[in-house]
mmCIF file of C-alpha atoms and ligand atoms in Angstrom:
data_model
loop_
_atom_site.group_PDB
_atom_site.id
_atom_site.type_symbol
_atom_site.label_atom_id
_atom_site.label_comp_id
_atom_site.label_asym_id
_atom_site.label_seq_id
_atom_site.Cartn_x
_atom_site.Cartn_y
_atom_site.Cartn_z
ATOM 1 C CA MET Y 1478 -15.469 0.328 -25.099
ATOM 2 C CA LYS Y 1479 -12.567 1.639 -23.038
ATOM 3 C CA ARG Y 1480 -13.208 2.579 -19.407
ATOM 4 C CA ASP Y 1481 -11.459 5.419 -17.590
ATOM 5 C CA PHE Y 1482 -11.009 5.872 -13.852
ATOM 6 C CA LEU Y 1483 -11.057 9.613 -13.251
ATOM 7 C CA THR Y 1484 -13.179 9.626 -10.100
ATOM 8 C CA ILE Y 1485 -14.669 7.025 -7.732
ATOM 9 C CA TRP Y 1486 -17.947 7.907 -9.427
ATOM 10 C CA ASP Y 1487 -16.816 5.989 -12.540
ATOM 11 C CA PHE Y 1488 -17.437 2.660 -10.759
ATOM 12 C CA SER Y 1489 -20.599 1.156 -9.325
ATOM 13 C CA PRO Y 1490 -20.639 -0.167 -5.741
ATOM 14 C CA GLN Y 1491 -20.482 -3.715 -7.143
ATOM 15 C CA GLU Y 1492 -17.402 -2.880 -9.247
ATOM 16 C CA ILE Y 1493 -15.689 -1.254 -6.258
ATOM 17 C CA GLN Y 1494 -16.486 -4.294 -4.115
ATOM 18 C CA ARG Y 1495 -14.985 -6.564 -6.789
ATOM 19 C CA ILE Y 1496 -11.799 -4.460 -6.985
ATOM 20 C CA LEU Y 1497 -11.419 -4.498 -3.191
ATOM 21 C CA GLU Y 1498 -11.905 -8.265 -3.006
ATOM 22 C CA ARG Y 1499 -9.435 -8.804 -5.847
ATOM 23 C CA SER Y 1500 -6.928 -6.496 -4.106
ATOM 24 C CA ILE Y 1501 -7.150 -8.629 -0.959
ATOM 25 C CA GLU Y 1502 -6.644 -11.756 -3.101
ATOM 26 C CA PHE Y 1503 -3.512 -10.210 -4.614
ATOM 27 C CA LYS Y 1504 -2.261 -9.354 -1.128
ATOM 28 C CA ASN Y 1505 -2.815 -12.879 0.168
ATOM 29 C CA SER Y 1506 -1.399 -14.667 -2.854
ATOM 30 C CA LYS Y 1507 2.058 -16.162 -2.541
ATOM 31 C CA GLY Y 1508 4.602 -16.348 -5.342
ATOM 32 C CA PRO Y 1509 4.738 -14.464 -8.634
ATOM 33 C CA GLY Y 1510 1.162 -15.308 -9.711
ATOM 34 C CA ALA Y 1511 -0.302 -15.078 -13.203
ATOM 35 C CA CYS Y 1512 0.682 -12.261 -15.582
ATOM 36 C CA PRO Y 1513 -2.654 -11.194 -17.115
ATOM 37 C CA LEU Y 1514 -1.191 -8.109 -18.807
ATOM 38 C CA ILE Y 1515 1.803 -9.725 -20.481
ATOM 39 C CA GLY Y 1516 2.926 -7.874 -23.621
ATOM 40 C CA LYS Y 1517 1.120 -4.648 -22.686
ATOM 41 C CA SER Y 1518 2.632 -1.202 -22.025
ATOM 42 C CA PHE Y 1519 1.407 1.567 -19.723
ATOM 43 C CA GLY Y 1520 2.441 5.211 -19.650
ATOM 44 C CA LEU Y 1521 2.755 7.308 -16.502
ATOM 45 C CA ILE Y 1522 2.640 11.087 -17.018
ATOM 46 C CA PHE Y 1523 3.416 12.944 -13.790
ATOM 47 C CA GLU Y 1524 3.216 16.732 -13.538
ATOM 48 C CA LYS Y 1525 3.603 16.672 -9.731
ATOM 49 C CA ALA Y 1526 5.871 14.791 -7.319
ATOM 50 C CA SER Y 1527 4.953 11.284 -6.169
ATOM 51 C CA THR Y 1528 6.447 8.467 -4.124
ATOM 52 C CA ARG Y 1529 3.638 5.987 -3.449
ATOM 53 C CA THR Y 1530 1.509 6.394 -6.566
ATOM 54 C CA ARG Y 1531 4.327 6.281 -9.073
ATOM 55 C CA VAL Y 1532 6.211 3.405 -7.474
ATOM 56 C CA SER Y 1533 3.146 1.285 -6.641
ATOM 57 C CA PHE Y 1534 1.889 1.620 -10.232
ATOM 58 C CA GLU Y 1535 5.290 0.787 -11.716
ATOM 59 C CA ALA Y 1536 5.661 -2.269 -9.454
ATOM 60 C CA ALA Y 1537 2.053 -3.348 -10.117
ATOM 61 C CA ILE Y 1538 2.555 -3.085 -13.884
ATOM 62 C CA TYR Y 1539 5.727 -5.202 -13.688
ATOM 63 C CA GLN Y 1540 4.073 -7.805 -11.457
ATOM 64 C CA LEU Y 1541 1.189 -8.144 -13.926
ATOM 65 C CA GLY Y 1542 3.660 -8.906 -16.721
ATOM 66 C CA ALA Y 1543 3.517 -5.511 -18.461
ATOM 67 C CA HIS Y 1544 5.960 -2.693 -19.129
ATOM 68 C CA SER Y 1545 5.806 0.899 -17.832
ATOM 69 C CA VAL Y 1546 7.026 4.128 -19.414
ATOM 70 C CA TYR Y 1547 7.457 7.007 -16.958
ATOM 71 C CA MET Y 1548 7.179 10.487 -18.457
ATOM 72 C CA ASN Y 1549 7.971 13.664 -16.597
ATOM 73 C CA THR Y 1550 6.141 16.435 -18.468
ATOM 74 C CA SER Y 1551 9.297 18.512 -18.728
ATOM 75 C CA GLU Y 1552 10.892 15.724 -20.794
ATOM 76 C CA ILE Y 1553 8.080 15.226 -23.320
ATOM 77 C CA GLN Y 1554 6.658 17.614 -25.911
ATOM 78 C CA LEU Y 1555 3.569 18.215 -23.745
ATOM 79 C CA GLY Y 1556 5.855 20.357 -21.589
ATOM 80 C CA ARG Y 1557 6.794 22.418 -24.678
ATOM 81 C CA GLY Y 1558 3.232 23.186 -25.701
ATOM 82 C CA GLU Y 1559 2.051 20.134 -27.661
ATOM 83 C CA THR Y 1560 -1.646 19.904 -26.943
ATOM 84 C CA VAL Y 1561 -3.201 17.479 -24.483
ATOM 85 C CA ALA Y 1562 -5.462 16.175 -27.272
ATOM 86 C CA ASP Y 1563 -2.599 15.476 -29.695
ATOM 87 C CA THR Y 1564 -0.539 13.833 -26.951
ATOM 88 C CA ALA Y 1565 -3.486 11.622 -25.960
ATOM 89 C CA ARG Y 1566 -4.098 10.510 -29.560
ATOM 90 C CA VAL Y 1567 -0.467 9.662 -30.225
ATOM 91 C CA LEU Y 1568 0.228 7.878 -26.927
ATOM 92 C CA SER Y 1569 -2.954 5.817 -27.363
ATOM 93 C CA SER Y 1570 -1.405 4.277 -30.468
ATOM 94 C CA TYR Y 1571 1.560 2.902 -28.470
ATOM 95 C CA LEU Y 1572 0.148 2.183 -25.049
ATOM 96 C CA ASP Y 1573 -2.594 0.072 -23.439
ATOM 97 C CA GLY Y 1574 -3.381 2.547 -20.663
ATOM 98 C CA ILE Y 1575 -2.192 5.916 -19.358
ATOM 99 C CA ILE Y 1576 -1.863 6.975 -15.716
ATOM 100 C CA ILE Y 1577 -1.779 10.732 -15.138
ATOM 101 C CA ARG Y 1578 -1.054 13.017 -12.170
ATOM 102 C CA THR Y 1579 -1.776 16.657 -12.932
ATOM 103 C CA TYR Y 1580 -3.240 19.930 -11.624
ATOM 104 C CA GLY Y 1581 -6.667 20.883 -13.016
ATOM 105 C CA HIS Y 1582 -9.161 18.028 -13.208
ATOM 106 C CA GLU Y 1583 -10.317 19.381 -16.596
ATOM 107 C CA ARG Y 1584 -6.866 18.539 -17.988
ATOM 108 C CA ILE Y 1585 -7.268 14.810 -17.304
ATOM 109 C CA GLN Y 1586 -10.854 14.909 -18.604
ATOM 110 C CA ASP Y 1587 -9.543 16.485 -21.828
ATOM 111 C CA PHE Y 1588 -6.840 13.802 -22.050
ATOM 112 C CA ALA Y 1589 -9.308 10.972 -21.445
ATOM 113 C CA SER Y 1590 -11.794 12.210 -24.015
ATOM 114 C CA ASN Y 1591 -9.047 12.228 -26.671
ATOM 115 C CA ALA Y 1592 -7.452 8.908 -25.681
ATOM 116 C CA SER Y 1593 -8.656 5.596 -27.059
ATOM 117 C CA VAL Y 1594 -7.120 3.602 -24.164
ATOM 118 C CA PRO Y 1595 -8.068 3.671 -20.444
ATOM 119 C CA VAL Y 1596 -6.916 6.755 -18.532
ATOM 120 C CA ILE Y 1597 -6.375 6.515 -14.762
ATOM 121 C CA ASN Y 1598 -6.335 9.529 -12.441
ATOM 122 C CA ALA Y 1599 -3.217 9.387 -10.267
ATOM 123 C CA LEU Y 1600 -4.321 12.658 -8.530
ATOM 124 C CA THR Y 1601 -5.672 15.978 -9.676
ATOM 125 C CA ASP Y 1602 -6.389 19.086 -7.632
ATOM 126 C CA ARG Y 1603 -9.977 17.820 -7.244
ATOM 127 C CA HIS Y 1604 -9.777 14.021 -6.908
ATOM 128 C CA HIS Y 1605 -7.495 11.210 -5.766
ATOM 129 C CA PRO Y 1606 -9.551 8.087 -6.484
ATOM 130 C CA CYS Y 1607 -6.681 5.544 -6.504
ATOM 131 C CA GLN Y 1608 -5.843 6.591 -2.954
ATOM 132 C CA VAL Y 1609 -9.392 6.023 -1.814
ATOM 133 C CA LEU Y 1610 -9.509 2.504 -3.276
ATOM 134 C CA ALA Y 1611 -6.562 1.605 -1.003
ATOM 135 C CA ASP Y 1612 -8.227 3.433 1.891
ATOM 136 C CA MET Y 1613 -11.420 1.424 1.489
ATOM 137 C CA MET Y 1614 -9.437 -1.820 1.203
ATOM 138 C CA THR Y 1615 -7.697 -0.953 4.486
ATOM 139 C CA ILE Y 1616 -10.969 -0.143 6.261
ATOM 140 C CA LEU Y 1617 -12.529 -3.372 4.941
ATOM 141 C CA GLU Y 1618 -9.559 -5.384 6.239
ATOM 142 C CA LYS Y 1619 -9.517 -3.718 9.643
ATOM 143 C CA LYS Y 1620 -13.249 -3.329 10.317
ATOM 144 C CA GLY Y 1621 -14.594 -6.260 8.275
ATOM 145 C CA ARG Y 1622 -17.097 -4.058 6.415
ATOM 146 C CA LEU Y 1623 -17.573 -0.615 4.870
ATOM 147 C CA GLU Y 1624 -21.318 -0.180 5.290
ATOM 148 C CA GLY Y 1625 -22.104 1.767 8.458
ATOM 149 C CA VAL Y 1626 -18.462 2.406 9.421
ATOM 150 C CA ASN Y 1627 -18.034 5.929 10.868
ATOM 151 C CA VAL Y 1628 -15.150 7.813 9.255
ATOM 152 C CA ALA Y 1629 -14.005 11.189 10.617
ATOM 153 C CA TYR Y 1630 -11.933 13.224 8.190
ATOM 154 C CA ILE Y 1631 -10.242 16.111 10.005
ATOM 155 C CA GLY Y 1632 -8.537 18.739 7.866
ATOM 156 C CA ASP Y 1633 -8.573 20.290 4.428
ATOM 157 C CA GLY Y 1634 -11.517 19.635 2.098
ATOM 158 C CA ASN Y 1635 -9.104 18.681 -0.672
ATOM 159 C CA ASN Y 1636 -8.745 16.071 -3.427
ATOM 160 C CA VAL Y 1637 -8.529 13.197 -0.924
ATOM 161 C CA ALA Y 1638 -11.586 14.480 0.967
ATOM 162 C CA ASN Y 1639 -13.569 14.748 -2.286
ATOM 163 C CA SER Y 1640 -12.740 11.172 -3.274
ATOM 164 C CA LEU Y 1641 -13.539 9.940 0.246
ATOM 165 C CA ILE Y 1642 -16.949 11.600 -0.050
ATOM 166 C CA GLU Y 1643 -17.605 9.687 -3.264
ATOM 167 C CA GLY Y 1644 -16.300 6.459 -1.714
ATOM 168 C CA ALA Y 1645 -18.532 6.890 1.335
ATOM 169 C CA SER Y 1646 -21.554 7.531 -0.864
ATOM 170 C CA ARG Y 1647 -20.883 4.500 -3.072
ATOM 171 C CA MET Y 1648 -20.106 2.062 -0.233
ATOM 172 C CA GLY Y 1649 -22.380 3.243 2.590
ATOM 173 C CA MET Y 1650 -19.773 4.589 5.016
ATOM 174 C CA ASN Y 1651 -20.807 7.484 7.267
ATOM 175 C CA LEU Y 1652 -18.413 10.367 6.757
ATOM 176 C CA TYR Y 1653 -18.033 13.306 9.141
ATOM 177 C CA LEU Y 1654 -15.667 15.934 7.784
ATOM 178 C CA ALA Y 1655 -14.345 18.676 10.075
ATOM 179 C CA CYS Y 1656 -12.950 21.520 7.978
ATOM 180 C CA PRO Y 1657 -12.189 25.169 8.813
ATOM 181 C CA GLU Y 1658 -14.276 27.871 7.173
ATOM 182 C CA GLY Y 1659 -13.263 28.338 3.536
ATOM 183 C CA CYS Y 1660 -11.597 24.896 3.372
ATOM 184 C CA GLU Y 1661 -14.714 22.790 2.799
ATOM 185 C CA PRO Y 1662 -14.797 20.048 0.139
ATOM 186 C CA ASP Y 1663 -16.065 20.700 -3.389
ATOM 187 C CA ALA Y 1664 -19.748 21.662 -3.205
ATOM 188 C CA ALA Y 1665 -20.703 19.832 -6.421
ATOM 189 C CA VAL Y 1666 -18.986 16.626 -5.313
ATOM 190 C CA LEU Y 1667 -20.776 16.830 -1.969
ATOM 191 C CA GLU Y 1668 -24.169 17.487 -3.514
ATOM 192 C CA ALA Y 1669 -23.892 14.617 -6.022
ATOM 193 C CA ALA Y 1670 -22.682 12.225 -3.333
ATOM 194 C CA ARG Y 1671 -25.488 13.140 -0.962
ATOM 195 C CA GLN Y 1672 -28.127 12.560 -3.620
ATOM 196 C CA THR Y 1673 -27.305 8.874 -3.890
ATOM 197 C CA ALA Y 1674 -25.832 8.203 -0.442
ATOM 198 C CA ARG Y 1675 -27.530 5.703 1.833
ATOM 199 C CA SER Y 1676 -25.303 6.919 4.668
ATOM 200 C CA GLU Y 1677 -24.612 10.204 6.468
ATOM 201 C CA ILE Y 1678 -22.138 12.597 4.856
ATOM 202 C CA MET Y 1679 -21.764 15.764 6.912
ATOM 203 C CA VAL Y 1680 -19.427 18.747 6.896
ATOM 204 C CA LEU Y 1681 -18.802 20.030 10.422
ATOM 205 C CA ARG Y 1682 -16.533 22.663 11.890
ATOM 206 C CA GLU Y 1683 -15.436 21.052 15.162
ATOM 207 C CA PRO Y 1684 -12.837 18.238 14.998
ATOM 208 C CA ARG Y 1685 -14.087 16.737 18.278
ATOM 209 C CA GLU Y 1686 -17.619 16.543 16.975
ATOM 210 C CA ALA Y 1687 -16.450 14.632 13.897
ATOM 211 C CA ALA Y 1688 -14.151 12.333 15.896
ATOM 212 C CA GLY Y 1689 -16.878 11.652 18.478
ATOM 213 C CA ARG Y 1690 -18.197 8.316 17.191
ATOM 214 C CA ALA Y 1691 -15.377 7.529 14.817
ATOM 215 C CA ASP Y 1692 -14.207 4.036 13.898
ATOM 216 C CA VAL Y 1693 -11.659 5.662 11.585
ATOM 217 C CA VAL Y 1694 -9.886 9.006 12.037
ATOM 218 C CA TYR Y 1695 -8.324 10.244 8.788
ATOM 219 C CA THR Y 1696 -6.284 13.274 7.885
ATOM 220 C CA ASP Y 1697 -4.169 14.675 5.054
ATOM 221 C CA VAL Y 1698 -1.761 17.595 4.664
ATOM 222 C CA TRP Y 1699 -3.073 21.116 5.211
ATOM 223 C CA VAL Y 1700 -1.302 22.425 2.117
ATOM 224 C CA SER Y 1701 -1.627 20.283 -0.993
ATOM 225 C CA MET Y 1702 0.747 20.298 -3.957
ATOM 226 C CA GLY Y 1703 0.264 23.466 -5.965
ATOM 227 C CA GLN Y 1704 -1.170 25.441 -3.006
ATOM 228 C CA GLU Y 1705 2.123 26.539 -1.511
ATOM 229 C CA LYS Y 1706 1.230 30.234 -1.861
ATOM 230 C CA LYS Y 1707 -1.687 29.749 0.548
ATOM 231 C CA ALA Y 1708 0.475 27.999 3.161
ATOM 232 C CA GLU Y 1709 0.800 30.813 5.694
ATOM 233 C CA ASP Y 1710 -2.914 31.581 5.743
ATOM 234 C CA LYS Y 1711 -3.812 27.894 5.996
ATOM 235 C CA MET Y 1712 -1.474 27.179 8.915
ATOM 236 C CA LYS Y 1713 -3.424 29.694 11.025
ATOM 237 C CA LYS Y 1714 -6.802 28.229 10.060
ATOM 238 C CA PHE Y 1715 -5.772 24.658 10.846
ATOM 239 C CA SER Y 1716 -4.099 25.156 14.223
ATOM 240 C CA ASN Y 1717 -6.971 23.330 16.033
ATOM 241 C CA TYR Y 1718 -7.231 20.535 13.511
ATOM 242 C CA GLN Y 1719 -4.275 18.372 14.515
ATOM 243 C CA ILE Y 1720 -4.781 14.646 15.114
ATOM 244 C CA ASN Y 1721 -3.145 14.127 18.482
ATOM 245 C CA GLU Y 1722 -3.716 11.935 21.526
ATOM 246 C CA SER Y 1723 -6.209 14.367 23.002
ATOM 247 C CA LEU Y 1724 -8.380 14.273 19.858
ATOM 248 C CA MET Y 1725 -8.052 10.489 19.625
ATOM 249 C CA ALA Y 1726 -9.445 10.225 23.162
ATOM 250 C CA CYS Y 1727 -12.819 11.364 21.680
ATOM 251 C CA ALA Y 1728 -12.928 8.522 19.149
ATOM 252 C CA ARG Y 1729 -13.954 4.910 19.799
ATOM 253 C CA LYS Y 1730 -11.331 2.925 21.722
ATOM 254 C CA ASP Y 1731 -10.642 0.672 18.735
ATOM 255 C CA ALA Y 1732 -10.537 3.542 16.227
ATOM 256 C CA ILE Y 1733 -7.868 3.292 13.543
ATOM 257 C CA VAL Y 1734 -5.844 6.250 12.280
ATOM 258 C CA MET Y 1735 -5.292 6.845 8.576
ATOM 259 C CA HIS Y 1736 -3.285 9.314 6.483
ATOM 260 C CA CYS Y 1737 -2.686 9.064 2.745
ATOM 261 C CA LEU Y 1738 0.915 10.309 3.179
ATOM 262 C CA PRO Y 1739 3.200 12.182 2.784
ATOM 263 C CA ALA Y 1740 2.656 13.526 6.332
ATOM 264 C CA HIS Y 1741 3.969 16.627 7.987
ATOM 265 C CA ARG Y 1742 4.690 15.204 11.422
ATOM 266 C CA GLY Y 1743 3.869 17.741 14.112
ATOM 267 C CA GLN Y 1744 1.409 19.629 11.865
ATOM 268 C CA GLU Y 1745 -1.730 17.706 10.879
ATOM 269 C CA ILE Y 1746 -0.712 14.666 12.961
ATOM 270 C CA THR Y 1747 1.675 13.995 15.838
ATOM 271 C CA SER Y 1748 4.341 11.315 15.671
ATOM 272 C CA ALA Y 1749 2.851 9.739 18.804
ATOM 273 C CA VAL Y 1750 -0.416 9.051 16.930
ATOM 274 C CA MET Y 1751 1.199 8.250 13.598
ATOM 275 C CA ASP Y 1752 3.453 5.614 15.176
ATOM 276 C CA GLY Y 1753 0.945 4.633 17.885
ATOM 277 C CA PRO Y 1754 -1.060 1.408 18.264
ATOM 278 C CA GLY Y 1755 -4.131 2.645 16.335
ATOM 279 C CA SER Y 1756 -2.199 3.715 13.261
ATOM 280 C CA VAL Y 1757 -2.668 1.678 10.068
ATOM 281 C CA ILE Y 1758 -0.977 4.353 7.975
ATOM 282 C CA PHE Y 1759 1.895 2.280 6.641
ATOM 283 C CA GLU Y 1760 -0.321 -0.699 5.840
ATOM 284 C CA GLN Y 1761 -2.650 1.748 4.061
ATOM 285 C CA ALA Y 1762 0.329 2.899 1.964
ATOM 286 C CA ALA Y 1763 1.363 -0.720 1.296
ATOM 287 C CA ASN Y 1764 -2.161 -1.510 0.088
ATOM 288 C CA ARG Y 1765 -1.701 0.901 -2.811
ATOM 289 C CA LEU Y 1766 0.206 -1.850 -4.655
ATOM 290 C CA TYR Y 1767 -2.698 -4.312 -4.472
ATOM 291 C CA THR Y 1768 -5.433 -1.863 -5.435
ATOM 292 C CA GLU Y 1769 -3.354 -0.609 -8.388
ATOM 293 C CA LYS Y 1770 -2.987 -4.257 -9.526
ATOM 294 C CA ALA Y 1771 -6.718 -4.950 -9.252
ATOM 295 C CA LEU Y 1772 -7.565 -1.687 -11.015
ATOM 296 C CA LEU Y 1773 -5.150 -2.278 -13.907
ATOM 297 C CA GLU Y 1774 -6.334 -5.844 -14.313
ATOM 298 C CA MET Y 1775 -9.961 -4.731 -14.474
ATOM 299 C CA LEU Y 1776 -9.426 -1.840 -16.900
ATOM 300 C CA ALA Y 1777 -6.742 -3.287 -19.145
ATOM 301 C CA SER Y 1778 -7.699 -6.900 -19.564
ATOM 302 C CA ALA Y 1779 -11.176 -5.942 -20.788
HETATM 303 N N1 CP M 1416 -0.616 9.163 -1.200
HETATM 304 C C1 CP M 1416 0.009 9.461 -2.342
HETATM 305 O O1 CP M 1416 -0.593 9.594 -3.406
HETATM 306 O O2 CP M 1416 1.351 9.626 -2.205
HETATM 307 P P1 CP M 1416 2.340 10.145 -3.332
HETATM 308 O O3 CP M 1416 2.103 11.609 -3.517
HETATM 309 O O4 CP M 1416 3.700 9.839 -2.776
HETATM 310 O O5 CP M 1416 2.076 9.386 -4.605
HETATM 311 N N1 NVA M 1417 -3.805 16.379 -0.824
HETATM 312 C C1 NVA M 1417 -2.433 15.987 -1.103
HETATM 313 C C2 NVA M 1417 -2.381 14.531 -1.363
HETATM 314 C C3 NVA M 1417 -1.010 13.982 -1.642
HETATM 315 C C4 NVA M 1417 -1.021 12.519 -1.920
HETATM 316 C C5 NVA M 1417 -1.919 16.769 -2.295
HETATM 317 O O1 NVA M 1417 -2.672 16.943 -3.272
HETATM 318 O O2 NVA M 1417 -0.773 17.224 -2.256
#
């Protein structure tokens, strides 16, 4: 039966561990390597902008021996009103997997339930699971483990925060989120994650409280794609939530700094921290390639 990857929740801790180990193997391997997906084709449907996700998937697909077809919604009939269900049925007859970036999470669920090939979530308003696979790979590389690592997420309770919550629950990381009032993560995601978590997952108000014992300090933009109308209001709420040298002084001395990118330098993070000695942000971005390869291999060679 086909497997989808719509949220971190779709994989068990053992499956996530296997993907992370395989990603590290891909990273360490020299030369072109085997092409386990030779002869296969993958579609990428993007309804929002992307640099890292689109390009890392396209490169990963090529490196695994397969072919990618990029579709901007405005150039396919989906953008002219063809239904999600009909599009999913038709594309499933040509392709071996479909990677989608869209707005409402229900839209990708609808697509996946009508597709007969694996569907991968390349970001929705509610989740960004592919990002969090690369984040966990980076933490594993830098800290040598996930279990018991203290992660402070300072900022908006958005798609990245929701997927981090699920990742923390699955892999035993402690997660302290500092979010302004009204910008907390999704309550249902939080509740489900807490029910099975063997670690602490807490939503706090004060950035310094979250950063206090942090091994990892993570942030994301204050205004996500599609939320531009709320920008002015959000800027006011987030003025105390910047990751800067003063906040980093609260974290452990060997704390690493993470950001999924793109960043707004001078807003959620200063350039001094982003380019400073604790930053692993660009390695985190580079790791997207290896986790996309491991994910595609697992879902598409089944
Ligand atoms: N982090 C991330 O998903 O970046 P893109 O929006 O550039 O794909
Ligand atoms: N939260 C951001 C992540 C971008 C990769 C957004 O949805 O725009």
